[in-house]
mmCIF file of C-alpha atoms in Angstrom:
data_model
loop_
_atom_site.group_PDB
_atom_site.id
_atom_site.type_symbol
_atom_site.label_atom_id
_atom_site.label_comp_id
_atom_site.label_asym_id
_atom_site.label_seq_id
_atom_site.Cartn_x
_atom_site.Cartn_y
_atom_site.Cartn_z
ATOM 1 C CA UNK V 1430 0.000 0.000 0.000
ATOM 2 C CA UNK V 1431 1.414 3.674 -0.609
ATOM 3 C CA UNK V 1432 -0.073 6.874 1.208
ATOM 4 C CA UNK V 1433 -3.630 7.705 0.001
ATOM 5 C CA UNK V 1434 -4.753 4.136 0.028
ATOM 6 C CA UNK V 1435 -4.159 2.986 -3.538
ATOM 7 C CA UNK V 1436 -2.337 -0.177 -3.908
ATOM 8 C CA UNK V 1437 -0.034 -0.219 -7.089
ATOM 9 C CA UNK V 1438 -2.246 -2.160 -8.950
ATOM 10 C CA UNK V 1439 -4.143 0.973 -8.713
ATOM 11 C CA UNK V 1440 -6.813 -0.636 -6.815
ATOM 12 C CA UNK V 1441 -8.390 1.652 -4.070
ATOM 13 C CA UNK V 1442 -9.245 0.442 -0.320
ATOM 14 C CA UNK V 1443 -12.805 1.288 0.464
ATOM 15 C CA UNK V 1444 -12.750 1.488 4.178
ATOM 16 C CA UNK V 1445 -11.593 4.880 5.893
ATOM 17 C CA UNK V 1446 -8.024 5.325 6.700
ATOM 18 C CA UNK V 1447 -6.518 8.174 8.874
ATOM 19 C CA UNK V 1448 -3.148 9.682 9.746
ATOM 20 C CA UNK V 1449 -1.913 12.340 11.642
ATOM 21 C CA UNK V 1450 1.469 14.001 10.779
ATOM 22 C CA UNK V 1451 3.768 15.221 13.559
ATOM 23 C CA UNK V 1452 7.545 16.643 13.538
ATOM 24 C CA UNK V 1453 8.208 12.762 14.283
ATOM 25 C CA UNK V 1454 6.211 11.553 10.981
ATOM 26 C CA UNK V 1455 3.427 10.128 10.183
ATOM 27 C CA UNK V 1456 1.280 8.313 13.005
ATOM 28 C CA UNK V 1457 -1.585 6.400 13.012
ATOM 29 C CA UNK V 1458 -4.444 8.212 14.175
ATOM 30 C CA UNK V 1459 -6.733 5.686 15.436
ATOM 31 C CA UNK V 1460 -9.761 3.899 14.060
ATOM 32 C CA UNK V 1461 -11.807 7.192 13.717
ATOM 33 C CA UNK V 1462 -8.951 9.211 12.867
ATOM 34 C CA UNK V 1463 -7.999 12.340 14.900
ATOM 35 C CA UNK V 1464 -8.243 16.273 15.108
ATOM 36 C CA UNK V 1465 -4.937 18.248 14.342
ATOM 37 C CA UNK V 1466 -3.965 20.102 17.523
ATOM 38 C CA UNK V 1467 -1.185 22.166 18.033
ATOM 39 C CA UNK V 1468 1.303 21.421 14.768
ATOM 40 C CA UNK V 1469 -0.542 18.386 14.006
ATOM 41 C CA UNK V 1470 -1.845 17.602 10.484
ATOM 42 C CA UNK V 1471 -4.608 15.098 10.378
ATOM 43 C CA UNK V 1472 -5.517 12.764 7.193
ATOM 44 C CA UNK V 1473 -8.628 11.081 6.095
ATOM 45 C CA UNK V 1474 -9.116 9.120 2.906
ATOM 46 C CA UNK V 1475 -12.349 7.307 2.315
ATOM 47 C CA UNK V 1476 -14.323 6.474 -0.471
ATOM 48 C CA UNK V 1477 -18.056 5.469 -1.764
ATOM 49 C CA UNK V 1478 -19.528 3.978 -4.711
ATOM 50 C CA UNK V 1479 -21.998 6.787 -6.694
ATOM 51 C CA UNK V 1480 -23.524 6.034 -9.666
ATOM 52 C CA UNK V 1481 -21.365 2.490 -10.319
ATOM 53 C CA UNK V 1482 -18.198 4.501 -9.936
ATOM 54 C CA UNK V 1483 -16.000 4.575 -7.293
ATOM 55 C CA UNK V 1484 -15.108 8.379 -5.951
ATOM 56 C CA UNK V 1485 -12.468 9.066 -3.679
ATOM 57 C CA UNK V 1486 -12.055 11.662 -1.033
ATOM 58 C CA UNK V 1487 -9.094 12.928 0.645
ATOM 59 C CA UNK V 1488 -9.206 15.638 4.067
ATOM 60 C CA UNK V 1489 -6.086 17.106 5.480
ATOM 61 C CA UNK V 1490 -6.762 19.585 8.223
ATOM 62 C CA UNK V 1491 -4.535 21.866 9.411
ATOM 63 C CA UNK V 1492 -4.597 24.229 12.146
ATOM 64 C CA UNK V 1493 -6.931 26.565 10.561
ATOM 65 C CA UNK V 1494 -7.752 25.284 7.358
ATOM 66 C CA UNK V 1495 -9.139 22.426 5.471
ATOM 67 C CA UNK V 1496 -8.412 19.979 2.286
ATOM 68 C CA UNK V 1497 -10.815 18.020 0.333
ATOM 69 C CA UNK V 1498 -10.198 16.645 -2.576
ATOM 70 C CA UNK V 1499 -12.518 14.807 -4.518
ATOM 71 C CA UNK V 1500 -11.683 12.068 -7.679
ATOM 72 C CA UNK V 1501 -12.471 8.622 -9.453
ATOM 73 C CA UNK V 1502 -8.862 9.414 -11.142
ATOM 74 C CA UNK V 1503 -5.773 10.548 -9.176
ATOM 75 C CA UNK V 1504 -5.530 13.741 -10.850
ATOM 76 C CA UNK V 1505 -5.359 17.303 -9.273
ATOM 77 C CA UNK V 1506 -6.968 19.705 -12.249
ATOM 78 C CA UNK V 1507 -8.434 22.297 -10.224
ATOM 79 C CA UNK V 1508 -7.697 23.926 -6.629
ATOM 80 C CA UNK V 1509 -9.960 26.682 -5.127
ATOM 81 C CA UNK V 1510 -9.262 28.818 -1.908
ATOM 82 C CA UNK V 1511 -12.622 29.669 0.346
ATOM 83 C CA UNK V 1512 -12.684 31.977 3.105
ATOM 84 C CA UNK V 1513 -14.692 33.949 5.265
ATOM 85 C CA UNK V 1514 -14.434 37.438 5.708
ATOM 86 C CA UNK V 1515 -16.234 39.456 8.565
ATOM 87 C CA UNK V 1516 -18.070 42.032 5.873
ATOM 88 C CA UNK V 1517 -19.884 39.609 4.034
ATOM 89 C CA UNK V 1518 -21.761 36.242 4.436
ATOM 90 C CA UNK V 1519 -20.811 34.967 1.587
ATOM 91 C CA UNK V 1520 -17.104 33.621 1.595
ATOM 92 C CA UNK V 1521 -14.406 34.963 -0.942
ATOM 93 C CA UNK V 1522 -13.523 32.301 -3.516
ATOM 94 C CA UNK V 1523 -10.794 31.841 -5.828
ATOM 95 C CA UNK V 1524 -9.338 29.396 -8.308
ATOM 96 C CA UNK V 1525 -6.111 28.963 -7.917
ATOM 97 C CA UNK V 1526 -5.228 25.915 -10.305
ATOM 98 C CA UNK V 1527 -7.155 25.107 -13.280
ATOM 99 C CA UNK V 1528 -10.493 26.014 -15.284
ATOM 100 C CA UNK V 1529 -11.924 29.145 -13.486
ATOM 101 C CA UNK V 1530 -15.370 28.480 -14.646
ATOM 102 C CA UNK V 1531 -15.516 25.122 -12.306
ATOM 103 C CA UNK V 1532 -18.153 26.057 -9.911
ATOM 104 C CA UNK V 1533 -18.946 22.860 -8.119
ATOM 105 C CA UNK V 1534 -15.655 23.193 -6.421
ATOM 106 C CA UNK V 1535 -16.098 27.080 -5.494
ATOM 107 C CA UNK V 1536 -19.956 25.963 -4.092
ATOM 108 C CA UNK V 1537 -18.697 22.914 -2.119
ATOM 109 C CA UNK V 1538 -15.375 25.266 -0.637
ATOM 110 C CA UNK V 1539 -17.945 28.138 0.302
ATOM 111 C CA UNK V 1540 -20.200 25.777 2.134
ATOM 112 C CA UNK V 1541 -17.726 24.032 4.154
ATOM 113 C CA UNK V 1542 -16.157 27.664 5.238
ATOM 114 C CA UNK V 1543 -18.790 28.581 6.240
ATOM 115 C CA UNK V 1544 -19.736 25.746 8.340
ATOM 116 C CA UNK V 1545 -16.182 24.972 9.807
ATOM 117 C CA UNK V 1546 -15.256 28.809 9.787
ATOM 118 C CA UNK V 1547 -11.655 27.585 8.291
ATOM 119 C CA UNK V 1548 -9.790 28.479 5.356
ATOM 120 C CA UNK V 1549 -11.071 25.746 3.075
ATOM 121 C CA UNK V 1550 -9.081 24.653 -0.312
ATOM 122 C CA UNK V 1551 -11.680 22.034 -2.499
ATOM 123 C CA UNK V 1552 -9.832 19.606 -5.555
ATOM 124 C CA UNK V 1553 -13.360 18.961 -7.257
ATOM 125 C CA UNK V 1554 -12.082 16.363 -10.464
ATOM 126 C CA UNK V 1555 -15.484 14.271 -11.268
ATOM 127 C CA UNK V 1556 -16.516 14.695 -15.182
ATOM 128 C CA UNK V 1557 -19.304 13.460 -14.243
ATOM 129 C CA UNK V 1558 -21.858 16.092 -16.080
ATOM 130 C CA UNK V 1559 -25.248 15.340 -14.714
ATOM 131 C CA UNK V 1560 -26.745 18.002 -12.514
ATOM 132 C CA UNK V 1561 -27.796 15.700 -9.622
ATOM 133 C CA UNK V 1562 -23.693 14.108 -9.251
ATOM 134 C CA UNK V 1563 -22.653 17.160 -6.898
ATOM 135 C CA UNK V 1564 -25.338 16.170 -4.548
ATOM 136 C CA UNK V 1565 -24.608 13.229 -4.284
ATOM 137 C CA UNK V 1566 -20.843 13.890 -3.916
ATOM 138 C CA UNK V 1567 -22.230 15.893 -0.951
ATOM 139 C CA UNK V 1568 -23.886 13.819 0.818
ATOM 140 C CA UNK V 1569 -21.134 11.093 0.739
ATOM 141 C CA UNK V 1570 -19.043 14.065 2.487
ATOM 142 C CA UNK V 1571 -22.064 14.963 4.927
ATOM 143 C CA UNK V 1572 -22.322 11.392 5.926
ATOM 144 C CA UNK V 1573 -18.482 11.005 6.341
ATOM 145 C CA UNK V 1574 -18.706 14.405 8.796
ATOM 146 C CA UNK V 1575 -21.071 12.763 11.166
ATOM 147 C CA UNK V 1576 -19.369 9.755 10.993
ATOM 148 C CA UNK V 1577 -15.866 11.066 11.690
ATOM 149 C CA UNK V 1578 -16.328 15.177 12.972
ATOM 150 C CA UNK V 1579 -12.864 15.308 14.510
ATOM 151 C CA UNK V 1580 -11.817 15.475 10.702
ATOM 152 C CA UNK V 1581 -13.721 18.118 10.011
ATOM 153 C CA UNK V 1582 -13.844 20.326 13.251
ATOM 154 C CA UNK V 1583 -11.077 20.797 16.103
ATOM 155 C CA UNK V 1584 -14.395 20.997 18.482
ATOM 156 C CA UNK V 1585 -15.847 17.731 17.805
ATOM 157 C CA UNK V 1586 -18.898 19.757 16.552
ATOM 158 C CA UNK V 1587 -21.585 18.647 14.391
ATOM 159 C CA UNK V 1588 -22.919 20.631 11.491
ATOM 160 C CA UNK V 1589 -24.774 20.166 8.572
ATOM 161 C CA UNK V 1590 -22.798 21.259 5.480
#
């Protein structure tokens, strides 16, 4: 197995794996992962099955911000920055890698801002074109927040996203 759970057949592990990274390296978090506290970094992969295809989802938190990316291929085509900002409710967005136009990954980064009040960076790479994908994207990610909150929140809180 190599880091992200892909063996190199290029088969993917379907059951949630966590890490948290430390000045020591990497250590296993535990069987439900664990929040990143002080200089800690904590990693979730997990996947799900949408649609006959398999989608998988990596989370890095950091101190004050958040990772997700989202793919069926290991390929990083698009990067967007979300954050809040104290004179609007809407979070400031920008692309920083890729097509500017890709708004699934803007919508998904300014929901999860505003819900974890981080700095929030979303890798959106399904092709998937059907309308109705996103949401269910989403609620694989909703369901994987209840499931496993210290990945998403330092608190332990729950929130819809």
């Amino acid at each position: 197995m190599v880091a992200g759970g892909l063996a190199p057949t290029g088969r993917a592990r379907l059951r949630p794996q966590s890490w948290r990274l430390s000045a020591c390296g990497p250590v296993a978090a535990g069987p439900h992962g664990g929040a990143a506290a002080g200089g800690d970094v904590s990693l979730h992969n997990f996947s799900g099955r949408l649609w006959g295809q398999i989608i998988h989802f990596h989370v890095m938190q950091l101190m004050d911000s958040l990772f997700l990316w989202v793919w069926a291929t290991p390929h990083l085509r698009n990067l967007t920055m979300t954050m809040c900002n104290r004179y609007d409710s809407i979070p400031v967005s920008t692309s920083l890698l890729g097509d500017t136009s890709n708004m699934t990954s803007i919508g998904f980064a300014q929901r999860l801002a505003r819900k974890t009040n981080k700095q929030v960076f979303v890798s959106y790479n399904l092709q998937n074109t059907d309308s109705n994908f996103p949401l269910l994207v989403q609620n694989r990610i909703k369901e994987e927040m209840k499931a496993f909150q210290e990945n998403f929140w330092h608190s332990g809180r729950s929130e819809d996203f």
